[in-house]
């Protein structure tokens, strides 16, 4: 039988994504303070959180060090080397985030060195033919912002806009794509509803307020960026879950996937889709998934979900970039197939008229996976956290071939 070749549209962007706090190292913000207070507790509760198998395979889960980001992947110092790798792996785009707490460590005091650093980062990307996708907020806040009540406080929108003005003034001329807010719904749910992430609140009202303020922030900075750079492309990156099922699935879809999007839909030039989760809904029960294949984190691998989400997003008539999609797989046994299976469904959606224009694998490097710490390995490139040595995983070469050829055969 003849092999089918999946060719992607001309100028499709191929890259990987990362966030400042997870890779840079040595940040001081609300997360770094929180993890210092909680590392012992997290290590102790690992016994309850993770299965015996996981704890055997990843003994780090019960070590305090696992939960302290410290120098992380040392990307703040080694970004050029890391971008050399991305370039050598055939990528033509890269998504990273600017760390607010570095740029504005105290209220109204802007750190020129940090700003100059991010200018160098953008230049380093451009020099390697990597289109920068710059995220302005990826879960972390300067301590002074959290002291003022974080995103529960409406004033934070004002401070955020002021910080963005500085960033835009410094980087705007060299950046075409801006991601305002990363995963507002995930942040509101984990930090304000479930009480897992700092500031560990558990209130639906607080979560709603935070989401509203994040949507206000998005709309404001959308205008700020366009005012200075009318041609810039601005969007948010949303974590959409494919809810499969009838009434309750539709309701969940409306609340989780629709709430923020509908608040910002008139202020976005593209939609950023982060896809990790599928939830089969039976009656009132969520997550009734088959779980035929799972990642090291126990998350189901369900490539078809990305197709359904893309098809649903078509009605907004905006270009779509898959701003994240990735897998924790320390052995690198499933990653190549994971990427290809998802891309096959992305391609299918494109065939059916979805305007998808880019794919960012999460993540270029192994990194600090928030409250879970270092053990989940998402990287195309592995990091030895003792030596900081980088090792390209075999799946990264397979992805590189796809990036270079702008497609692959089935
Ligand atoms: C987030 C990343 C995170 C990844 C894997 C996304 O929800 O944007 O920060 O590391 O998923 O969990």
mmCIF file of C-alpha atoms and ligand atoms in Angstrom:
data_model
loop_
_atom_site.group_PDB
_atom_site.id
_atom_site.type_symbol
_atom_site.label_atom_id
_atom_site.label_comp_id
_atom_site.label_asym_id
_atom_site.label_seq_id
_atom_site.Cartn_x
_atom_site.Cartn_y
_atom_site.Cartn_z
ATOM 1 C CA UNK A 1 0.000 0.000 0.000
ATOM 2 C CA UNK A 2 1.268 3.468 -0.834
ATOM 3 C CA UNK A 3 2.296 5.555 2.107
ATOM 4 C CA UNK A 4 0.236 8.645 2.806
ATOM 5 C CA UNK A 5 2.215 11.854 3.190
ATOM 6 C CA UNK A 6 0.893 14.506 5.551
ATOM 7 C CA UNK A 7 2.065 17.862 4.306
ATOM 8 C CA UNK A 8 1.444 20.912 6.489
ATOM 9 C CA UNK A 9 0.592 24.375 5.164
ATOM 10 C CA UNK A 10 3.346 26.605 3.857
ATOM 11 C CA UNK A 11 5.008 28.696 6.603
ATOM 12 C CA UNK A 12 3.709 26.414 9.353
ATOM 13 C CA UNK A 13 5.562 27.159 12.579
ATOM 14 C CA UNK A 14 7.347 24.277 14.257
ATOM 15 C CA UNK A 15 8.779 24.724 17.689
ATOM 16 C CA UNK A 16 8.794 23.956 21.360
ATOM 17 C CA UNK A 17 7.480 25.926 24.319
ATOM 18 C CA UNK A 18 8.806 26.773 27.772
ATOM 19 C CA UNK A 19 8.093 29.135 30.628
ATOM 20 C CA UNK A 20 10.563 31.292 32.514
ATOM 21 C CA UNK A 21 10.114 29.903 35.983
ATOM 22 C CA UNK A 22 10.250 26.299 34.859
ATOM 23 C CA UNK A 23 13.617 26.552 33.101
ATOM 24 C CA UNK A 24 15.505 29.745 33.921
ATOM 25 C CA UNK A 25 16.640 29.099 37.475
ATOM 26 C CA UNK A 26 17.161 31.458 40.415
ATOM 27 C CA UNK A 27 13.922 33.360 40.245
ATOM 28 C CA UNK A 28 12.454 35.105 43.233
ATOM 29 C CA UNK A 29 8.674 35.318 43.135
ATOM 30 C CA UNK A 30 5.511 34.003 44.790
ATOM 31 C CA UNK A 31 6.297 30.455 43.639
ATOM 32 C CA UNK A 32 9.874 30.388 44.889
ATOM 33 C CA UNK A 33 8.664 31.561 48.312
ATOM 34 C CA UNK A 34 5.859 29.023 48.348
ATOM 35 C CA UNK A 35 7.997 26.063 47.354
ATOM 36 C CA UNK A 36 10.530 26.828 50.088
ATOM 37 C CA UNK A 37 7.744 26.638 52.637
ATOM 38 C CA UNK A 38 6.187 23.536 51.113
ATOM 39 C CA UNK A 39 8.984 21.295 49.829
ATOM 40 C CA UNK A 40 9.074 19.134 52.942
ATOM 41 C CA UNK A 41 5.327 18.741 52.957
ATOM 42 C CA UNK A 42 5.243 17.908 49.247
ATOM 43 C CA UNK A 43 7.952 15.285 49.659
ATOM 44 C CA UNK A 44 6.070 13.713 52.555
ATOM 45 C CA UNK A 45 2.761 13.677 50.814
ATOM 46 C CA UNK A 46 4.333 12.083 47.737
ATOM 47 C CA UNK A 47 3.679 8.770 49.414
ATOM 48 C CA UNK A 48 -0.030 9.471 49.113
ATOM 49 C CA UNK A 49 0.015 11.186 45.722
ATOM 50 C CA UNK A 50 2.092 8.819 43.657
ATOM 51 C CA UNK A 51 1.733 5.091 43.083
ATOM 52 C CA UNK A 52 4.315 2.584 44.343
ATOM 53 C CA UNK A 53 5.468 2.052 40.760
ATOM 54 C CA UNK A 54 5.987 5.759 40.260
ATOM 55 C CA UNK A 55 7.911 6.073 43.491
ATOM 56 C CA UNK A 56 10.148 3.163 42.571
ATOM 57 C CA UNK A 57 10.797 4.505 39.108
ATOM 58 C CA UNK A 58 11.167 8.095 40.331
ATOM 59 C CA UNK A 59 12.669 7.989 43.819
ATOM 60 C CA UNK A 60 12.998 11.797 43.609
ATOM 61 C CA UNK A 61 9.274 12.091 44.357
ATOM 62 C CA UNK A 62 9.993 11.621 48.036
ATOM 63 C CA UNK A 63 13.032 13.925 48.143
ATOM 64 C CA UNK A 64 12.700 17.508 49.236
ATOM 65 C CA UNK A 65 15.111 18.689 46.517
ATOM 66 C CA UNK A 66 12.690 17.618 43.850
ATOM 67 C CA UNK A 67 10.330 20.387 44.917
ATOM 68 C CA UNK A 68 12.849 23.238 44.973
ATOM 69 C CA UNK A 69 13.291 24.872 41.574
ATOM 70 C CA UNK A 70 16.627 26.527 42.447
ATOM 71 C CA UNK A 71 18.776 26.683 39.284
ATOM 72 C CA UNK A 72 16.135 24.710 37.334
ATOM 73 C CA UNK A 73 17.481 23.920 33.847
ATOM 74 C CA UNK A 74 19.873 26.879 34.029
ATOM 75 C CA UNK A 75 18.325 28.257 30.878
ATOM 76 C CA UNK A 76 18.798 31.871 31.994
ATOM 77 C CA UNK A 77 22.523 31.358 31.515
ATOM 78 C CA UNK A 78 22.482 28.724 28.801
ATOM 79 C CA UNK A 79 19.759 30.053 26.512
ATOM 80 C CA UNK A 80 22.080 30.428 23.523
ATOM 81 C CA UNK A 81 23.206 26.840 23.761
ATOM 82 C CA UNK A 82 19.586 25.744 24.105
ATOM 83 C CA UNK A 83 18.542 27.734 21.055
ATOM 84 C CA UNK A 84 21.445 26.179 19.123
ATOM 85 C CA UNK A 85 19.833 22.849 19.924
ATOM 86 C CA UNK A 86 16.371 24.025 18.855
ATOM 87 C CA UNK A 87 17.833 25.281 15.589
ATOM 88 C CA UNK A 88 19.791 22.082 15.013
ATOM 89 C CA UNK A 89 16.534 20.197 15.560
ATOM 90 C CA UNK A 90 14.947 21.882 12.564
ATOM 91 C CA UNK A 91 12.635 24.146 14.546
ATOM 92 C CA UNK A 92 11.648 27.558 13.192
ATOM 93 C CA UNK A 93 9.847 29.029 16.225
ATOM 94 C CA UNK A 94 10.161 29.079 19.996
ATOM 95 C CA UNK A 95 7.748 30.032 22.753
ATOM 96 C CA UNK A 96 9.172 31.417 25.997
ATOM 97 C CA UNK A 97 7.926 33.670 28.767
ATOM 98 C CA UNK A 98 9.212 36.879 30.293
ATOM 99 C CA UNK A 99 9.406 36.716 34.083
ATOM 100 C CA UNK A 100 7.593 39.714 35.567
ATOM 101 C CA UNK A 101 9.425 39.419 38.896
ATOM 102 C CA UNK A 102 12.777 39.856 37.147
ATOM 103 C CA UNK A 103 11.641 42.828 35.091
ATOM 104 C CA UNK A 104 9.917 44.560 38.018
ATOM 105 C CA UNK A 105 11.316 43.138 41.262
ATOM 106 C CA UNK A 106 9.779 45.936 43.343
ATOM 107 C CA UNK A 107 6.732 48.035 42.603
ATOM 108 C CA UNK A 108 7.622 50.535 39.881
ATOM 109 C CA UNK A 109 11.335 49.613 39.930
ATOM 110 C CA UNK A 110 12.289 48.184 36.584
ATOM 111 C CA UNK A 111 15.444 46.167 36.195
ATOM 112 C CA UNK A 112 17.250 47.209 33.019
ATOM 113 C CA UNK A 113 19.572 44.218 33.137
ATOM 114 C CA UNK A 114 16.667 41.819 33.087
ATOM 115 C CA UNK A 115 15.054 43.737 30.230
ATOM 116 C CA UNK A 116 18.336 43.665 28.314
ATOM 117 C CA UNK A 117 18.513 39.920 28.944
ATOM 118 C CA UNK A 118 15.180 39.344 27.234
ATOM 119 C CA UNK A 119 16.263 41.552 24.345
ATOM 120 C CA UNK A 120 19.226 39.239 23.937
ATOM 121 C CA UNK A 121 16.952 36.233 24.097
ATOM 122 C CA UNK A 122 14.831 37.593 21.245
ATOM 123 C CA UNK A 123 17.945 38.454 19.243
ATOM 124 C CA UNK A 124 19.390 35.001 19.847
ATOM 125 C CA UNK A 125 16.191 33.430 18.548
ATOM 126 C CA UNK A 126 16.070 35.633 15.466
ATOM 127 C CA UNK A 127 19.743 34.955 14.719
ATOM 128 C CA UNK A 128 18.891 31.250 14.572
ATOM 129 C CA UNK A 129 15.791 31.649 12.430
ATOM 130 C CA UNK A 130 13.442 30.928 15.329
ATOM 131 C CA UNK A 131 10.264 33.043 15.397
ATOM 132 C CA UNK A 132 9.743 34.231 18.979
ATOM 133 C CA UNK A 133 6.366 33.665 20.623
ATOM 134 C CA UNK A 134 6.576 35.732 23.775
ATOM 135 C CA UNK A 135 4.357 34.947 26.754
ATOM 136 C CA UNK A 136 3.869 37.832 29.169
ATOM 137 C CA UNK A 137 2.502 35.907 32.120
ATOM 138 C CA UNK A 138 2.928 32.215 32.868
ATOM 139 C CA UNK A 139 1.591 31.595 36.397
ATOM 140 C CA UNK A 140 4.188 33.446 38.496
ATOM 141 C CA UNK A 141 3.909 36.841 40.184
ATOM 142 C CA UNK A 142 6.368 39.216 41.785
ATOM 143 C CA UNK A 143 6.135 38.941 45.564
ATOM 144 C CA UNK A 144 4.924 42.543 45.840
ATOM 145 C CA UNK A 145 1.995 41.658 43.598
ATOM 146 C CA UNK A 146 1.011 38.659 45.704
ATOM 147 C CA UNK A 147 1.332 40.868 48.800
ATOM 148 C CA UNK A 148 -1.253 43.175 47.233
ATOM 149 C CA UNK A 149 -3.665 40.288 46.780
ATOM 150 C CA UNK A 150 -2.411 38.917 43.465
ATOM 151 C CA UNK A 151 -4.993 38.464 40.730
ATOM 152 C CA UNK A 152 -7.874 38.792 43.150
ATOM 153 C CA UNK A 153 -7.050 42.469 43.268
ATOM 154 C CA UNK A 154 -8.333 44.488 40.332
ATOM 155 C CA UNK A 155 -5.333 46.824 40.688
ATOM 156 C CA UNK A 156 -3.105 43.987 39.511
ATOM 157 C CA UNK A 157 -4.500 44.557 36.027
ATOM 158 C CA UNK A 158 -3.137 48.088 36.133
ATOM 159 C CA UNK A 159 0.284 46.972 37.355
ATOM 160 C CA UNK A 160 0.419 44.196 34.804
ATOM 161 C CA UNK A 161 -0.354 46.663 32.011
ATOM 162 C CA UNK A 162 2.438 48.936 33.174
ATOM 163 C CA UNK A 163 4.900 46.021 33.181
ATOM 164 C CA UNK A 164 3.732 45.027 29.702
ATOM 165 C CA UNK A 165 4.274 48.566 28.432
ATOM 166 C CA UNK A 166 7.929 48.296 29.476
ATOM 167 C CA UNK A 167 8.333 44.911 27.847
ATOM 168 C CA UNK A 168 6.682 46.060 24.639
ATOM 169 C CA UNK A 169 8.852 49.160 24.483
ATOM 170 C CA UNK A 170 11.950 46.986 24.768
ATOM 171 C CA UNK A 171 11.012 43.982 22.623
ATOM 172 C CA UNK A 172 8.092 45.095 20.493
ATOM 173 C CA UNK A 173 10.063 45.990 17.380
ATOM 174 C CA UNK A 174 11.451 42.446 17.135
ATOM 175 C CA UNK A 175 8.442 40.383 18.157
ATOM 176 C CA UNK A 176 5.440 39.533 15.974
ATOM 177 C CA UNK A 177 3.593 37.169 18.311
ATOM 178 C CA UNK A 178 2.513 37.840 21.875
ATOM 179 C CA UNK A 179 0.809 35.427 24.238
ATOM 180 C CA UNK A 180 -0.733 37.564 26.956
ATOM 181 C CA UNK A 181 -1.820 35.050 29.592
ATOM 182 C CA UNK A 182 -1.030 31.354 29.870
ATOM 183 C CA UNK A 183 -3.850 29.034 30.879
ATOM 184 C CA UNK A 184 -6.035 31.372 32.942
ATOM 185 C CA UNK A 185 -8.538 28.608 33.694
ATOM 186 C CA UNK A 186 -5.860 26.196 34.954
ATOM 187 C CA UNK A 187 -4.394 28.884 37.190
ATOM 188 C CA UNK A 188 -7.761 29.922 38.614
ATOM 189 C CA UNK A 189 -8.705 26.289 39.216
ATOM 190 C CA UNK A 190 -5.471 25.127 40.826
ATOM 191 C CA UNK A 191 -4.571 28.246 42.791
ATOM 192 C CA UNK A 192 -8.026 29.516 43.816
ATOM 193 C CA UNK A 193 -10.462 26.622 43.607
ATOM 194 C CA UNK A 194 -8.588 23.422 44.405
ATOM 195 C CA UNK A 195 -6.008 25.057 46.616
ATOM 196 C CA UNK A 196 -3.057 23.194 45.098
ATOM 197 C CA UNK A 197 -0.940 26.105 43.830
ATOM 198 C CA UNK A 198 -0.086 29.274 45.688
ATOM 199 C CA UNK A 199 -1.931 31.082 47.215
ATOM 200 C CA UNK A 200 -3.889 27.828 47.856
ATOM 201 C CA UNK A 201 -7.363 29.304 48.140
ATOM 202 C CA UNK A 202 -10.492 27.220 47.797
ATOM 203 C CA UNK A 203 -13.326 29.423 46.692
ATOM 204 C CA UNK A 204 -15.330 29.471 43.536
ATOM 205 C CA UNK A 205 -15.916 33.215 43.966
ATOM 206 C CA UNK A 206 -12.235 33.964 44.238
ATOM 207 C CA UNK A 207 -11.527 31.758 41.229
ATOM 208 C CA UNK A 208 -14.143 33.649 39.231
ATOM 209 C CA UNK A 209 -12.723 37.013 40.282
ATOM 210 C CA UNK A 210 -9.233 35.911 39.249
ATOM 211 C CA UNK A 211 -10.490 34.769 35.858
ATOM 212 C CA UNK A 212 -12.284 38.055 35.353
ATOM 213 C CA UNK A 213 -9.175 40.036 36.215
ATOM 214 C CA UNK A 214 -7.037 37.910 33.938
ATOM 215 C CA UNK A 215 -9.498 38.491 31.103
ATOM 216 C CA UNK A 216 -9.410 42.242 31.821
ATOM 217 C CA UNK A 217 -5.624 42.110 31.754
ATOM 218 C CA UNK A 218 -5.716 40.345 28.415
ATOM 219 C CA UNK A 219 -8.031 42.939 26.893
ATOM 220 C CA UNK A 220 -5.994 45.844 28.212
ATOM 221 C CA UNK A 221 -2.661 44.615 27.019
ATOM 222 C CA UNK A 222 -4.174 43.640 23.689
ATOM 223 C CA UNK A 223 -4.885 47.340 23.188
ATOM 224 C CA UNK A 224 -1.521 48.443 24.557
ATOM 225 C CA UNK A 225 0.388 46.192 22.175
ATOM 226 C CA UNK A 226 -1.722 47.175 19.182
ATOM 227 C CA UNK A 227 -1.468 50.829 19.973
ATOM 228 C CA UNK A 228 2.299 50.679 19.586
ATOM 229 C CA UNK A 229 2.569 47.858 17.096
ATOM 230 C CA UNK A 230 -0.565 47.595 14.988
ATOM 231 C CA UNK A 231 0.776 44.623 13.065
ATOM 232 C CA UNK A 232 1.603 42.529 16.142
ATOM 233 C CA UNK A 233 -0.412 39.331 16.601
ATOM 234 C CA UNK A 234 -1.801 38.910 20.111
ATOM 235 C CA UNK A 235 -3.582 35.963 21.725
ATOM 236 C CA UNK A 236 -3.931 33.999 24.937
ATOM 237 C CA UNK A 237 -2.901 30.351 25.472
ATOM 238 C CA UNK A 238 -5.782 28.354 26.854
ATOM 239 C CA UNK A 239 -5.811 24.870 28.248
ATOM 240 C CA UNK A 240 -8.798 23.293 26.559
ATOM 241 C CA UNK A 241 -10.076 19.908 27.620
ATOM 242 C CA UNK A 242 -11.904 17.691 25.196
ATOM 243 C CA UNK A 243 -15.074 16.809 27.097
ATOM 244 C CA UNK A 244 -16.699 13.875 25.404
ATOM 245 C CA UNK A 245 -20.331 13.100 26.111
ATOM 246 C CA UNK A 246 -23.738 14.688 26.259
ATOM 247 C CA UNK A 247 -25.300 17.307 28.490
ATOM 248 C CA UNK A 248 -22.765 17.511 31.325
ATOM 249 C CA UNK A 249 -19.921 17.405 28.808
ATOM 250 C CA UNK A 250 -21.424 20.393 27.026
ATOM 251 C CA UNK A 251 -21.806 22.241 30.268
ATOM 252 C CA UNK A 252 -18.203 21.536 31.253
ATOM 253 C CA UNK A 253 -17.084 22.629 27.798
ATOM 254 C CA UNK A 254 -18.989 25.863 28.170
ATOM 255 C CA UNK A 255 -17.525 26.620 31.598
ATOM 256 C CA UNK A 256 -13.949 25.388 31.214
ATOM 257 C CA UNK A 257 -13.249 26.028 27.536
ATOM 258 C CA UNK A 258 -15.714 28.790 26.826
ATOM 259 C CA UNK A 259 -15.729 31.176 29.777
ATOM 260 C CA UNK A 260 -12.422 32.957 29.275
ATOM 261 C CA UNK A 261 -12.454 32.637 25.514
ATOM 262 C CA UNK A 262 -15.807 34.352 25.246
ATOM 263 C CA UNK A 263 -14.577 37.194 27.425
ATOM 264 C CA UNK A 264 -11.629 37.873 25.142
ATOM 265 C CA UNK A 265 -12.932 36.774 21.764
ATOM 266 C CA UNK A 266 -13.096 40.257 20.326
ATOM 267 C CA UNK A 267 -9.562 41.002 21.403
ATOM 268 C CA UNK A 268 -7.458 38.317 19.883
ATOM 269 C CA UNK A 269 -5.657 37.897 16.618
ATOM 270 C CA UNK A 270 -5.098 34.199 17.133
ATOM 271 C CA UNK A 271 -6.160 31.456 19.496
ATOM 272 C CA UNK A 272 -3.493 29.619 21.462
ATOM 273 C CA UNK A 273 -4.494 26.046 22.247
ATOM 274 C CA UNK A 274 -2.702 23.996 24.897
ATOM 275 C CA UNK A 275 -3.908 20.425 24.664
ATOM 276 C CA UNK A 276 -3.252 17.753 27.268
ATOM 277 C CA UNK A 277 -6.576 16.435 28.526
ATOM 278 C CA UNK A 278 -9.603 14.450 27.519
ATOM 279 C CA UNK A 279 -12.494 13.788 29.859
ATOM 280 C CA UNK A 280 -15.156 11.272 28.977
ATOM 281 C CA UNK A 281 -18.300 12.305 30.758
ATOM 282 C CA UNK A 282 -20.858 9.693 31.737
ATOM 283 C CA UNK A 283 -23.910 11.070 33.461
ATOM 284 C CA UNK A 284 -22.459 13.382 36.062
ATOM 285 C CA UNK A 285 -19.126 11.618 36.241
ATOM 286 C CA UNK A 286 -16.083 13.114 34.632
ATOM 287 C CA UNK A 287 -12.856 11.414 33.562
ATOM 288 C CA UNK A 288 -14.422 8.080 32.762
ATOM 289 C CA UNK A 289 -11.573 7.552 30.327
ATOM 290 C CA UNK A 290 -10.324 4.258 29.004
ATOM 291 C CA UNK A 291 -6.727 5.197 29.758
ATOM 292 C CA UNK A 292 -5.331 2.750 27.243
ATOM 293 C CA UNK A 293 -2.089 4.701 27.115
ATOM 294 C CA UNK A 294 -0.848 6.984 29.855
ATOM 295 C CA UNK A 295 2.136 9.224 30.523
ATOM 296 C CA UNK A 296 4.510 8.997 33.502
ATOM 297 C CA UNK A 297 2.118 11.367 35.257
ATOM 298 C CA UNK A 298 -0.763 8.974 34.680
ATOM 299 C CA UNK A 299 -2.403 11.340 32.194
ATOM 300 C CA UNK A 300 -4.290 9.641 29.418
ATOM 301 C CA UNK A 301 -2.859 9.966 25.912
ATOM 302 C CA UNK A 302 -5.782 10.814 23.654
ATOM 303 C CA UNK A 303 -4.618 12.361 20.370
ATOM 304 C CA UNK A 304 -8.047 12.507 18.767
ATOM 305 C CA UNK A 305 -9.125 15.102 21.328
ATOM 306 C CA UNK A 306 -7.012 17.778 19.682
ATOM 307 C CA UNK A 307 -8.981 17.308 16.463
ATOM 308 C CA UNK A 308 -12.341 17.844 18.163
ATOM 309 C CA UNK A 309 -11.103 20.942 19.960
ATOM 310 C CA UNK A 310 -9.662 22.419 16.786
ATOM 311 C CA UNK A 311 -12.910 21.810 14.959
ATOM 312 C CA UNK A 312 -14.840 23.548 17.726
ATOM 313 C CA UNK A 313 -12.508 26.537 17.653
ATOM 314 C CA UNK A 314 -13.065 26.991 13.929
ATOM 315 C CA UNK A 315 -16.183 29.037 14.556
ATOM 316 C CA UNK A 316 -14.096 31.892 15.991
ATOM 317 C CA UNK A 317 -12.546 32.362 12.535
ATOM 318 C CA UNK A 318 -9.083 33.080 13.879
ATOM 319 C CA UNK A 319 -5.762 31.449 13.123
ATOM 320 C CA UNK A 320 -4.933 28.819 15.731
ATOM 321 C CA UNK A 321 -1.526 27.995 17.107
ATOM 322 C CA UNK A 322 -1.069 24.902 19.238
ATOM 323 C CA UNK A 323 0.917 26.671 21.887
ATOM 324 C CA UNK A 324 1.492 23.481 23.948
ATOM 325 C CA UNK A 325 1.127 19.739 23.616
ATOM 326 C CA UNK A 326 3.479 17.329 25.282
ATOM 327 C CA UNK A 327 4.182 14.284 27.358
ATOM 328 C CA UNK A 328 6.018 13.285 30.526
ATOM 329 C CA UNK A 329 8.001 10.262 29.344
ATOM 330 C CA UNK A 330 11.360 9.725 31.015
ATOM 331 C CA UNK A 331 12.157 6.660 28.910
ATOM 332 C CA UNK A 332 11.259 8.456 25.682
ATOM 333 C CA UNK A 333 9.363 5.349 24.620
ATOM 334 C CA UNK A 334 6.096 7.032 23.705
ATOM 335 C CA UNK A 335 7.041 10.555 22.696
ATOM 336 C CA UNK A 336 7.637 10.068 18.972
ATOM 337 C CA UNK A 337 4.328 8.281 18.538
ATOM 338 C CA UNK A 338 2.608 10.848 20.768
ATOM 339 C CA UNK A 339 3.786 13.706 18.564
ATOM 340 C CA UNK A 340 2.931 11.967 15.302
ATOM 341 C CA UNK A 341 -0.492 10.849 16.473
ATOM 342 C CA UNK A 342 -1.400 14.356 17.584
ATOM 343 C CA UNK A 343 -0.061 15.865 14.385
ATOM 344 C CA UNK A 344 -2.043 13.397 12.326
ATOM 345 C CA UNK A 345 -5.218 14.779 13.942
ATOM 346 C CA UNK A 346 -4.049 18.359 13.569
ATOM 347 C CA UNK A 347 -3.497 17.648 9.898
ATOM 348 C CA UNK A 348 -6.957 16.131 9.614
ATOM 349 C CA UNK A 349 -8.483 19.271 11.146
ATOM 350 C CA UNK A 350 -6.532 21.426 8.686
ATOM 351 C CA UNK A 351 -7.859 19.308 5.813
ATOM 352 C CA UNK A 352 -11.329 20.115 7.120
ATOM 353 C CA UNK A 353 -10.754 23.848 7.005
ATOM 354 C CA UNK A 354 -9.250 24.633 10.421
ATOM 355 C CA UNK A 355 -6.706 27.436 10.136
ATOM 356 C CA UNK A 356 -3.965 25.896 12.328
ATOM 357 C CA UNK A 357 -0.649 27.597 11.711
ATOM 358 C CA UNK A 358 1.826 26.207 14.182
ATOM 359 C CA UNK A 359 2.688 23.539 16.740
ATOM 360 C CA UNK A 360 4.810 23.975 19.859
ATOM 361 C CA UNK A 361 5.797 20.796 21.626
ATOM 362 C CA UNK A 362 5.954 21.148 25.420
ATOM 363 C CA UNK A 363 8.825 21.350 26.113
ATOM 364 C CA UNK A 364 12.251 21.912 24.594
ATOM 365 C CA UNK A 365 14.008 20.973 27.841
ATOM 366 C CA UNK A 366 13.169 18.933 30.892
ATOM 367 C CA UNK A 367 11.930 21.425 33.457
ATOM 368 C CA UNK A 368 10.370 22.144 36.812
ATOM 369 C CA UNK A 369 6.811 20.856 36.663
ATOM 370 C CA UNK A 370 5.289 23.134 39.327
ATOM 371 C CA UNK A 371 4.100 21.377 42.497
ATOM 372 C CA UNK A 372 5.293 18.043 41.112
ATOM 373 C CA UNK A 373 8.855 19.241 40.848
ATOM 374 C CA UNK A 374 11.544 17.885 38.563
ATOM 375 C CA UNK A 375 10.724 14.240 38.106
ATOM 376 C CA UNK A 376 8.248 14.471 35.182
ATOM 377 C CA UNK A 377 10.365 14.606 32.049
ATOM 378 C CA UNK A 378 8.673 16.550 29.276
ATOM 379 C CA UNK A 379 11.783 17.544 27.312
ATOM 380 C CA UNK A 380 12.796 16.828 23.749
ATOM 381 C CA UNK A 381 16.151 17.423 25.385
ATOM 382 C CA UNK A 382 16.900 15.735 28.704
ATOM 383 C CA UNK A 383 18.632 17.548 31.535
ATOM 384 C CA UNK A 384 20.961 15.948 34.014
ATOM 385 C CA UNK A 385 20.162 18.151 37.013
ATOM 386 C CA UNK A 386 23.473 17.333 38.706
ATOM 387 C CA UNK A 387 25.714 18.338 35.819
ATOM 388 C CA UNK A 388 23.204 20.392 33.778
ATOM 389 C CA UNK A 389 24.296 18.407 30.764
ATOM 390 C CA UNK A 390 21.834 18.410 27.876
ATOM 391 C CA UNK A 391 21.075 15.199 25.958
ATOM 392 C CA UNK A 392 18.914 15.180 22.877
ATOM 393 C CA UNK A 393 16.350 12.394 23.112
ATOM 394 C CA UNK A 394 15.702 10.163 20.062
ATOM 395 C CA UNK A 395 12.141 11.491 19.711
ATOM 396 C CA UNK A 396 13.592 14.974 19.222
ATOM 397 C CA UNK A 397 15.293 13.764 16.038
ATOM 398 C CA UNK A 398 12.035 12.295 14.809
ATOM 399 C CA UNK A 399 10.300 15.627 15.490
ATOM 400 C CA UNK A 400 13.199 17.422 13.782
ATOM 401 C CA UNK A 401 12.586 15.437 10.584
ATOM 402 C CA UNK A 402 8.930 16.519 10.654
ATOM 403 C CA UNK A 403 9.885 20.170 11.208
ATOM 404 C CA UNK A 404 12.410 20.118 8.377
ATOM 405 C CA UNK A 405 10.119 18.415 5.897
ATOM 406 C CA UNK A 406 7.028 20.297 7.007
ATOM 407 C CA UNK A 407 5.274 16.959 7.253
ATOM 408 C CA UNK A 408 5.734 13.229 7.542
ATOM 409 C CA UNK A 409 4.501 10.013 6.042
ATOM 410 C CA UNK A 410 2.157 7.745 7.874
HETATM 411 C C1 LIG B 1 1.465 24.574 31.508
HETATM 412 C C2 LIG B 1 2.916 24.247 31.710
HETATM 413 C C3 LIG B 1 3.066 22.845 32.275
HETATM 414 C C4 LIG B 1 2.485 21.880 31.265
HETATM 415 C C5 LIG B 1 2.577 20.415 31.663
HETATM 416 C C6 LIG B 1 0.649 23.440 30.983
HETATM 417 O O1 LIG B 1 -0.524 23.344 31.711
HETATM 418 O O2 LIG B 1 1.326 25.738 30.745
HETATM 419 O O3 LIG B 1 3.470 25.211 32.537
HETATM 420 O O4 LIG B 1 4.371 22.514 32.577
HETATM 421 O O5 LIG B 1 1.129 22.177 31.079
HETATM 422 O O6 LIG B 1 1.825 20.173 32.799
#
